[in-house]
mmCIF file of C-alpha atoms in Angstrom:
data_model
loop_
_atom_site.group_PDB
_atom_site.id
_atom_site.type_symbol
_atom_site.label_atom_id
_atom_site.label_comp_id
_atom_site.label_asym_id
_atom_site.label_seq_id
_atom_site.Cartn_x
_atom_site.Cartn_y
_atom_site.Cartn_z
ATOM 1 C CA MET A 30 -72.409 -48.291 -32.879
ATOM 2 C CA ARG A 31 -70.751 -51.379 -34.353
ATOM 3 C CA ASN A 32 -68.092 -49.266 -35.996
ATOM 4 C CA LEU A 33 -67.119 -47.781 -32.618
ATOM 5 C CA THR A 34 -67.101 -51.213 -30.985
ATOM 6 C CA ASP A 35 -64.858 -52.583 -33.727
ATOM 7 C CA LYS A 36 -62.584 -49.551 -33.515
ATOM 8 C CA LEU A 37 -62.216 -50.001 -29.756
ATOM 9 C CA ALA A 38 -61.448 -53.725 -30.170
ATOM 10 C CA ARG A 39 -58.835 -52.832 -32.755
ATOM 11 C CA GLU A 40 -57.208 -49.731 -31.256
ATOM 12 C CA ARG A 41 -58.049 -50.200 -27.519
ATOM 13 C CA ILE A 42 -58.938 -46.515 -27.150
ATOM 14 C CA LEU A 43 -61.455 -43.990 -28.466
ATOM 15 C CA THR A 44 -61.875 -40.234 -28.370
ATOM 16 C CA ARG A 45 -63.907 -38.661 -25.569
ATOM 17 C CA ASP A 46 -66.902 -38.103 -27.834
ATOM 18 C CA GLU A 47 -66.712 -41.664 -29.159
ATOM 19 C CA PHE A 48 -66.621 -43.060 -25.629
ATOM 20 C CA LYS A 49 -69.676 -40.969 -24.710
ATOM 21 C CA LYS A 50 -71.610 -42.399 -27.668
ATOM 22 C CA LEU A 51 -70.604 -45.994 -26.919
ATOM 23 C CA LEU A 52 -71.458 -45.660 -23.229
ATOM 24 C CA ILE A 53 -75.143 -45.199 -24.068
ATOM 25 C CA SER A 54 -75.243 -47.866 -26.769
ATOM 26 C CA ASP A 55 -78.199 -50.283 -26.940
ATOM 27 C CA ASP A 56 -76.371 -52.625 -29.308
ATOM 28 C CA ASP A 57 -75.829 -56.167 -27.967
ATOM 29 C CA TYR A 58 -72.840 -56.386 -30.287
ATOM 30 C CA LEU A 59 -70.769 -54.458 -27.723
ATOM 31 C CA HIS A 60 -71.323 -57.150 -25.090
ATOM 32 C CA GLU A 61 -70.871 -59.978 -27.573
ATOM 33 C CA LYS A 62 -67.533 -58.545 -28.678
ATOM 34 C CA ALA A 63 -66.423 -58.188 -25.052
ATOM 35 C CA ARG A 64 -67.288 -61.826 -24.295
ATOM 36 C CA ASN A 65 -65.300 -62.944 -27.316
ATOM 37 C CA GLU A 66 -62.272 -60.959 -26.200
ATOM 38 C CA ARG A 67 -62.438 -62.449 -22.706
ATOM 39 C CA GLU A 68 -62.764 -65.981 -24.051
ATOM 40 C CA LYS A 69 -59.634 -65.597 -26.205
ATOM 41 C CA ILE A 70 -57.596 -65.251 -23.002
ATOM 42 C CA TYR A 71 -59.553 -66.839 -20.164
ATOM 43 C CA GLY A 72 -61.884 -69.204 -21.993
ATOM 44 C CA ASN A 73 -65.084 -69.768 -20.045
ATOM 45 C CA LYS A 74 -63.342 -69.594 -16.674
ATOM 46 C CA ILE A 75 -64.765 -67.448 -13.884
ATOM 47 C CA TYR A 76 -62.608 -66.800 -10.837
ATOM 48 C CA LEU A 77 -64.203 -66.887 -7.405
ATOM 49 C CA ARG A 78 -62.722 -64.642 -4.692
ATOM 50 C CA GLY A 79 -63.333 -65.107 -0.984
ATOM 51 C CA LEU A 80 -64.240 -61.721 0.491
ATOM 52 C CA ILE A 81 -63.391 -61.214 4.176
ATOM 53 C CA GLU A 82 -64.767 -57.913 5.482
ATOM 54 C CA PHE A 83 -62.549 -57.763 8.537
ATOM 55 C CA THR A 84 -63.268 -54.285 9.909
ATOM 56 C CA ASN A 85 -65.972 -51.681 9.413
ATOM 57 C CA TYR A 86 -64.158 -48.935 11.300
ATOM 58 C CA CYS A 87 -63.000 -46.092 9.070
ATOM 59 C CA LYS A 88 -61.348 -42.757 9.768
ATOM 60 C CA ASN A 89 -62.766 -41.169 6.617
ATOM 61 C CA ASN A 90 -66.050 -39.412 5.917
ATOM 62 C CA CYS A 91 -66.626 -40.152 2.246
ATOM 63 C CA LEU A 92 -70.072 -38.798 1.459
ATOM 64 C CA TYR A 93 -71.324 -41.986 -0.235
ATOM 65 C CA CYS A 94 -70.157 -44.652 2.218
ATOM 66 C CA GLY A 95 -72.105 -46.217 5.073
ATOM 67 C CA LEU A 96 -68.845 -46.961 6.914
ATOM 68 C CA ARG A 97 -68.031 -43.255 7.167
ATOM 69 C CA HIS A 98 -66.750 -42.168 10.556
ATOM 70 C CA ALA A 99 -69.709 -39.831 11.083
ATOM 71 C CA ASN A 100 -72.245 -42.652 10.816
ATOM 72 C CA THR A 101 -72.979 -43.169 14.505
ATOM 73 C CA GLN A 102 -75.653 -45.756 13.659
ATOM 74 C CA ALA A 103 -73.081 -48.251 12.361
ATOM 75 C CA LYS A 104 -72.384 -51.193 14.667
ATOM 76 C CA ARG A 105 -68.620 -51.422 14.559
ATOM 77 C CA TYR A 106 -66.542 -54.576 14.694
ATOM 78 C CA ARG A 107 -63.066 -55.936 14.048
ATOM 79 C CA LEU A 108 -62.079 -59.511 13.283
ATOM 80 C CA THR A 109 -59.130 -61.127 15.058
ATOM 81 C CA LYS A 110 -56.391 -62.965 13.210
ATOM 82 C CA GLY A 111 -57.943 -66.214 14.386
ATOM 83 C CA GLN A 112 -61.347 -65.268 12.972
ATOM 84 C CA ILE A 113 -59.784 -64.275 9.655
ATOM 85 C CA LEU A 114 -57.975 -67.619 9.449
ATOM 86 C CA GLU A 115 -61.246 -69.422 10.158
ATOM 87 C CA CYS A 116 -62.776 -67.612 7.195
ATOM 88 C CA CYS A 117 -59.840 -68.686 5.044
ATOM 89 C CA ALA A 118 -60.228 -72.317 6.136
ATOM 90 C CA ALA A 119 -63.897 -72.350 5.169
ATOM 91 C CA GLY A 120 -63.162 -70.616 1.876
ATOM 92 C CA TYR A 121 -60.324 -72.975 1.019
ATOM 93 C CA ASP A 122 -62.553 -75.983 1.585
ATOM 94 C CA ALA A 123 -65.045 -74.401 -0.823
ATOM 95 C CA GLY A 124 -62.415 -74.167 -3.563
ATOM 96 C CA ILE A 125 -61.446 -70.520 -3.124
ATOM 97 C CA ARG A 126 -57.792 -69.702 -3.830
ATOM 98 C CA THR A 127 -57.829 -65.910 -3.465
ATOM 99 C CA PHE A 128 -58.694 -64.203 -0.200
ATOM 100 C CA VAL A 129 -59.700 -60.541 -0.323
ATOM 101 C CA LEU A 130 -59.156 -58.683 2.951
ATOM 102 C CA GLN A 131 -61.418 -55.647 2.792
ATOM 103 C CA GLY A 132 -62.021 -52.986 5.402
ATOM 104 C CA GLY A 133 -62.213 -49.317 6.193
ATOM 105 C CA GLU A 134 -59.125 -47.239 6.895
ATOM 106 C CA ASP A 135 -58.777 -48.516 10.443
ATOM 107 C CA ALA A 136 -55.702 -47.394 12.401
ATOM 108 C CA PHE A 137 -55.969 -50.483 14.613
ATOM 109 C CA TYR A 138 -54.539 -52.543 11.756
ATOM 110 C CA THR A 139 -51.009 -51.187 11.831
ATOM 111 C CA ASP A 140 -48.320 -52.489 9.509
ATOM 112 C CA GLU A 141 -47.260 -54.903 12.241
ATOM 113 C CA VAL A 142 -50.784 -56.260 12.766
ATOM 114 C CA LEU A 143 -51.615 -56.533 9.081
ATOM 115 C CA THR A 144 -48.320 -58.114 8.018
ATOM 116 C CA ASP A 145 -48.763 -60.694 10.785
ATOM 117 C CA VAL A 146 -52.176 -61.621 9.364
ATOM 118 C CA ILE A 147 -50.801 -61.805 5.813
ATOM 119 C CA ARG A 148 -47.920 -64.071 6.824
ATOM 120 C CA ALA A 149 -50.249 -66.346 8.760
ATOM 121 C CA ILE A 150 -52.505 -66.768 5.734
ATOM 122 C CA LYS A 151 -49.543 -67.440 3.450
ATOM 123 C CA ASN A 152 -48.070 -69.957 5.891
ATOM 124 C CA ASN A 153 -51.331 -71.892 5.992
ATOM 125 C CA TYR A 154 -52.340 -71.469 2.340
ATOM 126 C CA SER A 155 -49.192 -71.093 0.273
ATOM 127 C CA ASP A 156 -51.077 -71.823 -2.962
ATOM 128 C CA CYS A 157 -53.454 -68.894 -2.438
ATOM 129 C CA ALA A 158 -53.299 -65.231 -3.384
ATOM 130 C CA ILE A 159 -54.027 -62.382 -0.997
ATOM 131 C CA THR A 160 -55.746 -59.235 -2.176
ATOM 132 C CA LEU A 161 -55.924 -56.198 0.092
ATOM 133 C CA SER A 162 -58.588 -53.497 -0.044
ATOM 134 C CA VAL A 163 -57.782 -51.243 2.896
ATOM 135 C CA GLY A 164 -57.617 -47.737 1.457
ATOM 136 C CA GLU A 165 -54.715 -45.367 1.050
ATOM 137 C CA ARG A 166 -51.426 -46.186 2.783
ATOM 138 C CA GLY A 167 -47.954 -44.694 2.461
ATOM 139 C CA TYR A 168 -45.248 -46.138 0.226
ATOM 140 C CA ASP A 169 -43.268 -47.668 3.088
ATOM 141 C CA SER A 170 -46.391 -49.308 4.491
ATOM 142 C CA LEU A 171 -47.328 -50.763 1.111
ATOM 143 C CA LYS A 172 -43.788 -52.037 0.675
ATOM 144 C CA LEU A 173 -44.038 -53.947 3.969
ATOM 145 C CA LEU A 174 -47.393 -55.447 2.994
ATOM 146 C CA ARG A 175 -45.971 -56.568 -0.334
ATOM 147 C CA ALA A 176 -42.915 -58.107 1.330
ATOM 148 C CA ALA A 177 -45.171 -59.966 3.778
ATOM 149 C CA GLY A 178 -46.872 -61.738 0.877
ATOM 150 C CA ALA A 179 -49.768 -59.597 -0.352
ATOM 151 C CA ASP A 180 -50.222 -60.174 -4.080
ATOM 152 C CA ARG A 181 -52.909 -57.730 -5.147
ATOM 153 C CA TYR A 182 -54.400 -54.444 -3.992
ATOM 154 C CA LEU A 183 -57.753 -52.877 -4.799
ATOM 155 C CA LEU A 184 -58.070 -49.100 -4.497
ATOM 156 C CA ARG A 185 -60.841 -47.453 -6.464
ATOM 157 C CA HIS A 186 -59.859 -44.036 -7.760
ATOM 158 C CA GLU A 187 -63.631 -43.164 -7.787
ATOM 159 C CA THR A 188 -63.279 -40.406 -10.373
ATOM 160 C CA ALA A 189 -60.488 -38.902 -12.460
ATOM 161 C CA ASP A 190 -61.981 -35.405 -12.207
ATOM 162 C CA THR A 191 -60.634 -33.264 -9.348
ATOM 163 C CA ARG A 192 -63.857 -31.314 -8.809
ATOM 164 C CA HIS A 193 -65.998 -34.426 -8.890
ATOM 165 C CA TYR A 194 -63.629 -36.120 -6.424
ATOM 166 C CA ALA A 195 -64.004 -33.158 -4.060
ATOM 167 C CA ALA A 196 -67.805 -33.458 -4.289
ATOM 168 C CA LEU A 197 -67.630 -37.089 -3.131
ATOM 169 C CA HIS A 198 -65.011 -36.805 -0.383
ATOM 170 C CA PRO A 199 -64.107 -34.657 2.633
ATOM 171 C CA PRO A 200 -61.565 -31.828 2.147
ATOM 172 C CA GLU A 201 -58.675 -33.776 3.689
ATOM 173 C CA MET A 202 -58.820 -36.339 0.888
ATOM 174 C CA SER A 203 -57.508 -35.628 -2.608
ATOM 175 C CA LEU A 204 -57.485 -37.231 -6.023
ATOM 176 C CA ALA A 205 -53.742 -36.568 -6.280
ATOM 177 C CA ALA A 206 -53.073 -38.634 -3.155
ATOM 178 C CA ARG A 207 -55.302 -41.444 -4.409
ATOM 179 C CA GLN A 208 -53.583 -41.553 -7.780
ATOM 180 C CA LYS A 209 -50.134 -41.469 -6.167
ATOM 181 C CA CYS A 210 -51.050 -44.467 -4.040
ATOM 182 C CA LEU A 211 -52.160 -46.366 -7.141
ATOM 183 C CA ARG A 212 -48.885 -45.604 -8.894
ATOM 184 C CA ASP A 213 -46.954 -46.678 -5.788
ATOM 185 C CA LEU A 214 -48.810 -50.002 -5.872
ATOM 186 C CA LYS A 215 -47.834 -50.529 -9.498
ATOM 187 C CA GLU A 216 -44.206 -49.681 -8.751
ATOM 188 C CA LEU A 217 -44.106 -52.153 -5.860
ATOM 189 C CA GLY A 218 -45.293 -55.008 -8.045
ATOM 190 C CA PHE A 219 -48.826 -55.461 -6.764
ATOM 191 C CA GLN A 220 -51.436 -56.640 -9.219
ATOM 192 C CA THR A 221 -53.255 -53.342 -8.930
ATOM 193 C CA GLY A 222 -56.943 -52.581 -9.170
ATOM 194 C CA CYS A 223 -58.618 -49.196 -9.574
ATOM 195 C CA GLY A 224 -62.205 -48.360 -10.460
ATOM 196 C CA PHE A 225 -65.212 -46.178 -9.854
ATOM 197 C CA MET A 226 -68.886 -46.057 -8.963
ATOM 198 C CA VAL A 227 -71.245 -45.724 -11.895
ATOM 199 C CA GLY A 228 -73.896 -43.091 -11.307
ATOM 200 C CA SER A 229 -72.286 -41.374 -8.339
ATOM 201 C CA PRO A 230 -73.831 -37.948 -7.635
ATOM 202 C CA GLY A 231 -72.644 -35.341 -10.123
ATOM 203 C CA GLN A 232 -71.074 -37.857 -12.504
ATOM 204 C CA THR A 233 -71.339 -37.129 -16.239
ATOM 205 C CA LEU A 234 -70.515 -39.177 -19.305
ATOM 206 C CA ALA A 235 -67.511 -36.916 -19.762
ATOM 207 C CA ASN A 236 -66.355 -37.896 -16.258
ATOM 208 C CA ILE A 237 -66.624 -41.555 -17.189
ATOM 209 C CA ALA A 238 -64.646 -40.956 -20.362
ATOM 210 C CA ASP A 239 -61.940 -39.339 -18.235
ATOM 211 C CA ASP A 240 -62.011 -42.406 -15.966
ATOM 212 C CA LEU A 241 -61.402 -44.591 -18.994
ATOM 213 C CA PHE A 242 -58.479 -42.415 -20.081
ATOM 214 C CA PHE A 243 -56.992 -42.632 -16.575
ATOM 215 C CA ILE A 244 -57.378 -46.415 -16.561
ATOM 216 C CA LYS A 245 -55.655 -46.593 -19.935
ATOM 217 C CA GLU A 246 -52.756 -44.545 -18.580
ATOM 218 C CA LEU A 247 -52.451 -46.418 -15.267
ATOM 219 C CA ASP A 248 -52.657 -49.823 -16.992
ATOM 220 C CA PRO A 249 -54.001 -51.764 -13.976
ATOM 221 C CA GLU A 250 -54.456 -55.514 -13.771
ATOM 222 C CA MET A 251 -57.936 -55.194 -12.248
ATOM 223 C CA VAL A 252 -60.789 -52.694 -12.537
ATOM 224 C CA GLY A 253 -63.914 -52.565 -10.393
ATOM 225 C CA ALA A 254 -66.907 -50.725 -11.836
ATOM 226 C CA GLY A 255 -70.253 -51.179 -10.140
ATOM 227 C CA PRO A 256 -73.331 -49.035 -9.608
ATOM 228 C CA PHE A 257 -73.553 -46.365 -6.966
ATOM 229 C CA ILE A 258 -76.183 -47.352 -4.393
ATOM 230 C CA PRO A 259 -77.179 -44.826 -1.702
ATOM 231 C CA HIS A 260 -76.894 -45.489 2.022
ATOM 232 C CA SER A 261 -79.559 -44.050 4.309
ATOM 233 C CA ASN A 262 -77.051 -42.663 6.837
ATOM 234 C CA THR A 263 -75.010 -40.587 4.404
ATOM 235 C CA PRO A 264 -75.438 -37.154 2.781
ATOM 236 C CA PHE A 265 -76.355 -38.974 -0.459
ATOM 237 C CA ALA A 266 -79.252 -40.899 1.087
ATOM 238 C CA GLU A 267 -81.818 -39.492 -1.354
ATOM 239 C CA GLU A 268 -79.756 -39.901 -4.519
ATOM 240 C CA LYS A 269 -80.756 -42.530 -7.061
ATOM 241 C CA ALA A 270 -78.755 -45.661 -7.798
ATOM 242 C CA GLY A 271 -76.600 -46.091 -10.879
ATOM 243 C CA ASP A 272 -78.055 -47.321 -14.158
ATOM 244 C CA LEU A 273 -77.769 -51.041 -14.950
ATOM 245 C CA LYS A 274 -77.304 -50.627 -18.702
ATOM 246 C CA LEU A 275 -74.541 -48.074 -18.222
ATOM 247 C CA VAL A 276 -72.692 -50.367 -15.800
ATOM 248 C CA LEU A 277 -72.832 -53.257 -18.276
ATOM 249 C CA ASN A 278 -71.640 -51.088 -21.151
ATOM 250 C CA ILE A 279 -68.708 -49.892 -19.057
ATOM 251 C CA LEU A 280 -67.719 -53.485 -18.255
ATOM 252 C CA ALA A 281 -67.780 -54.338 -21.948
ATOM 253 C CA ILE A 282 -65.780 -51.242 -22.867
ATOM 254 C CA LEU A 283 -63.165 -52.049 -20.216
ATOM 255 C CA ARG A 284 -62.833 -55.584 -21.569
ATOM 256 C CA LEU A 285 -62.289 -54.267 -25.087
ATOM 257 C CA MET A 286 -59.801 -51.658 -23.863
ATOM 258 C CA LYS A 287 -57.722 -54.290 -22.085
ATOM 259 C CA PRO A 288 -58.793 -57.876 -22.859
ATOM 260 C CA SER A 289 -56.601 -59.403 -20.130
ATOM 261 C CA LEU A 290 -58.226 -57.488 -17.251
ATOM 262 C CA LEU A 291 -59.464 -59.217 -14.131
ATOM 263 C CA LEU A 292 -62.927 -57.695 -14.194
ATOM 264 C CA PRO A 293 -65.533 -58.428 -11.498
ATOM 265 C CA ALA A 294 -69.270 -58.594 -11.746
ATOM 266 C CA THR A 295 -69.653 -56.737 -8.461
ATOM 267 C CA THR A 296 -71.869 -57.390 -5.474
ATOM 268 C CA ALA A 297 -73.421 -53.969 -6.066
ATOM 269 C CA LEU A 298 -74.377 -55.034 -9.586
ATOM 270 C CA ALA A 299 -76.039 -58.157 -8.181
ATOM 271 C CA THR A 300 -77.808 -55.954 -5.642
ATOM 272 C CA ILE A 301 -79.562 -53.778 -8.214
ATOM 273 C CA SER A 302 -80.418 -56.714 -10.502
ATOM 274 C CA ASN A 303 -81.433 -60.284 -9.639
ATOM 275 C CA ARG A 304 -79.363 -61.467 -12.587
ATOM 276 C CA GLY A 305 -76.526 -59.035 -12.037
ATOM 277 C CA TYR A 306 -73.811 -61.675 -11.889
ATOM 278 C CA GLU A 307 -74.965 -63.297 -15.128
ATOM 279 C CA GLN A 308 -75.400 -59.930 -16.838
ATOM 280 C CA GLY A 309 -71.937 -58.852 -15.748
ATOM 281 C CA VAL A 310 -70.356 -62.048 -17.068
ATOM 282 C CA ASN A 311 -72.258 -61.675 -20.328
ATOM 283 C CA ALA A 312 -70.776 -58.172 -20.641
ATOM 284 C CA GLY A 313 -67.217 -59.465 -20.238
ATOM 285 C CA ALA A 314 -66.608 -59.877 -16.492
ATOM 286 C CA ASN A 315 -64.596 -62.875 -15.258
ATOM 287 C CA VAL A 316 -64.457 -62.471 -11.456
ATOM 288 C CA ILE A 317 -67.105 -62.848 -8.744
ATOM 289 C CA MET A 318 -66.673 -62.082 -5.045
ATOM 290 C CA GLN A 319 -68.183 -64.543 -2.573
ATOM 291 C CA ASN A 320 -68.606 -63.205 0.968
ATOM 292 C CA ILE A 321 -66.931 -65.610 3.412
ATOM 293 C CA SER A 322 -66.985 -63.239 6.395
ATOM 294 C CA PRO A 323 -68.545 -64.575 9.606
ATOM 295 C CA VAL A 324 -72.317 -64.522 9.268
ATOM 296 C CA SER A 325 -72.515 -62.575 12.527
ATOM 297 C CA VAL A 326 -70.845 -59.490 11.010
ATOM 298 C CA ARG A 327 -72.147 -59.431 7.445
ATOM 299 C CA GLU A 328 -75.099 -57.212 8.276
ATOM 300 C CA LYS A 329 -72.727 -54.711 9.884
ATOM 301 C CA TYR A 330 -70.598 -54.152 6.795
ATOM 302 C CA ARG A 331 -72.981 -51.898 4.931
ATOM 303 C CA ILE A 332 -71.324 -49.574 2.434
ATOM 304 C CA TYR A 333 -74.735 -49.084 0.807
ATOM 305 C CA ASN A 334 -78.337 -50.082 1.480
ATOM 306 C CA ASN A 335 -79.852 -53.505 0.730
ATOM 307 C CA LYS A 336 -76.523 -55.195 0.046
ATOM 308 C CA ILE A 337 -77.125 -58.838 -0.859
ATOM 309 C CA GLY A 338 -75.687 -61.649 1.230
ATOM 310 C CA ALA A 339 -74.015 -64.842 0.060
ATOM 311 C CA CYS A 340 -75.665 -66.167 -3.104
ATOM 312 C CA GLU A 341 -76.749 -69.727 -3.611
ATOM 313 C CA ASN A 342 -76.548 -71.736 -6.839
ATOM 314 C CA LEU A 343 -73.744 -69.589 -8.240
ATOM 315 C CA THR A 344 -72.144 -72.605 -9.898
ATOM 316 C CA GLN A 345 -75.358 -73.442 -11.737
ATOM 317 C CA ARG A 346 -75.964 -69.799 -12.564
ATOM 318 C CA MET A 347 -72.559 -69.560 -14.244
ATOM 319 C CA GLN A 348 -73.162 -72.801 -16.124
ATOM 320 C CA ASN A 349 -76.422 -71.331 -17.396
ATOM 321 C CA VAL A 350 -74.420 -68.632 -19.204
ATOM 322 C CA GLY A 351 -71.800 -71.056 -20.511
ATOM 323 C CA CYS A 352 -69.145 -70.416 -17.886
ATOM 324 C CA GLU A 353 -67.631 -72.326 -14.978
ATOM 325 C CA PHE A 354 -65.879 -71.583 -11.715
ATOM 326 C CA VAL A 355 -62.359 -72.987 -11.463
ATOM 327 C CA VAL A 356 -60.250 -73.805 -8.411
ATOM 328 C CA SER A 357 -57.476 -71.344 -9.149
ATOM 329 C CA ARG A 358 -55.735 -68.219 -7.869
ATOM 330 C CA GLY A 359 -56.965 -66.639 -11.077
ATOM 331 C CA ASP A 360 -53.938 -64.449 -11.647
ATOM 332 C CA TYR A 361 -53.775 -61.729 -14.246
ATOM 333 C CA THR A 362 -52.708 -63.049 -17.637
ATOM 334 C CA SER A 363 -50.475 -60.730 -19.622
ATOM 335 C CA VAL A 364 -50.930 -60.746 -23.391
#
């Protein structure tokens, strides 16, 4: 597989069949090459993001998500602006310089409400970046959020295959709408993140290859790829979780496709493996999310089962793999 790894590092793209072969590689050379590519741009720096899960209400009924509207067992909550700012204060004191506001598609957070929160954060922490992860919104809404001070936006495309997308989502949602929103984000100047679950029901290696082609075409600044993990109160409750090796290979491939990516070792990865953060970093990741939501609500934000809480000794764990957290916004570096 070394020839395919070297070809990808050189050309930044492969054929569909070549991607399928590399995805199931057992060669450590793939991960080593990805680490080297990351270090050329970011050195040994790992960027810590402060994750604020500010609402678990959602209008959608995605078949894989524990926040789905039909889950009547979920204990719903919303954070106030004051609570969000308290989270930011604690995160700032801990050296965090990017705040990620993540929530379901909750109509309570209108443009007026959300822009007010964004401006308040920027007024208090002008040296920090704000990332939003709040689902699909219209162009005019996104434009207002950008003007208010939002820097980045995460919106996983989930799959680049129309039929697969339909198998994961309710009929009122469409891949075309999701992709349009991502292109709107790029046009508006957001540092834009897409991504997908690895091992979602019905996913094939060909699907993943198509995801990689879509990512190449979209040219995002961030990509999130973590394992699918089932939630007990969803239609996919009995499905099996995504494969660790496949997740790590995808991270390495993404790094080789675009060496400057902001690429997280996800919470889901750390949920399926005790060393998930270290393994993700060793495969080329350079971002880790630290949950800074109020402790009282963390158990309520359950997209999947057995989600881990805040991790201790992360600084030492990164040092153990030759990396270090830095006090920095950790912006995308164009090369």
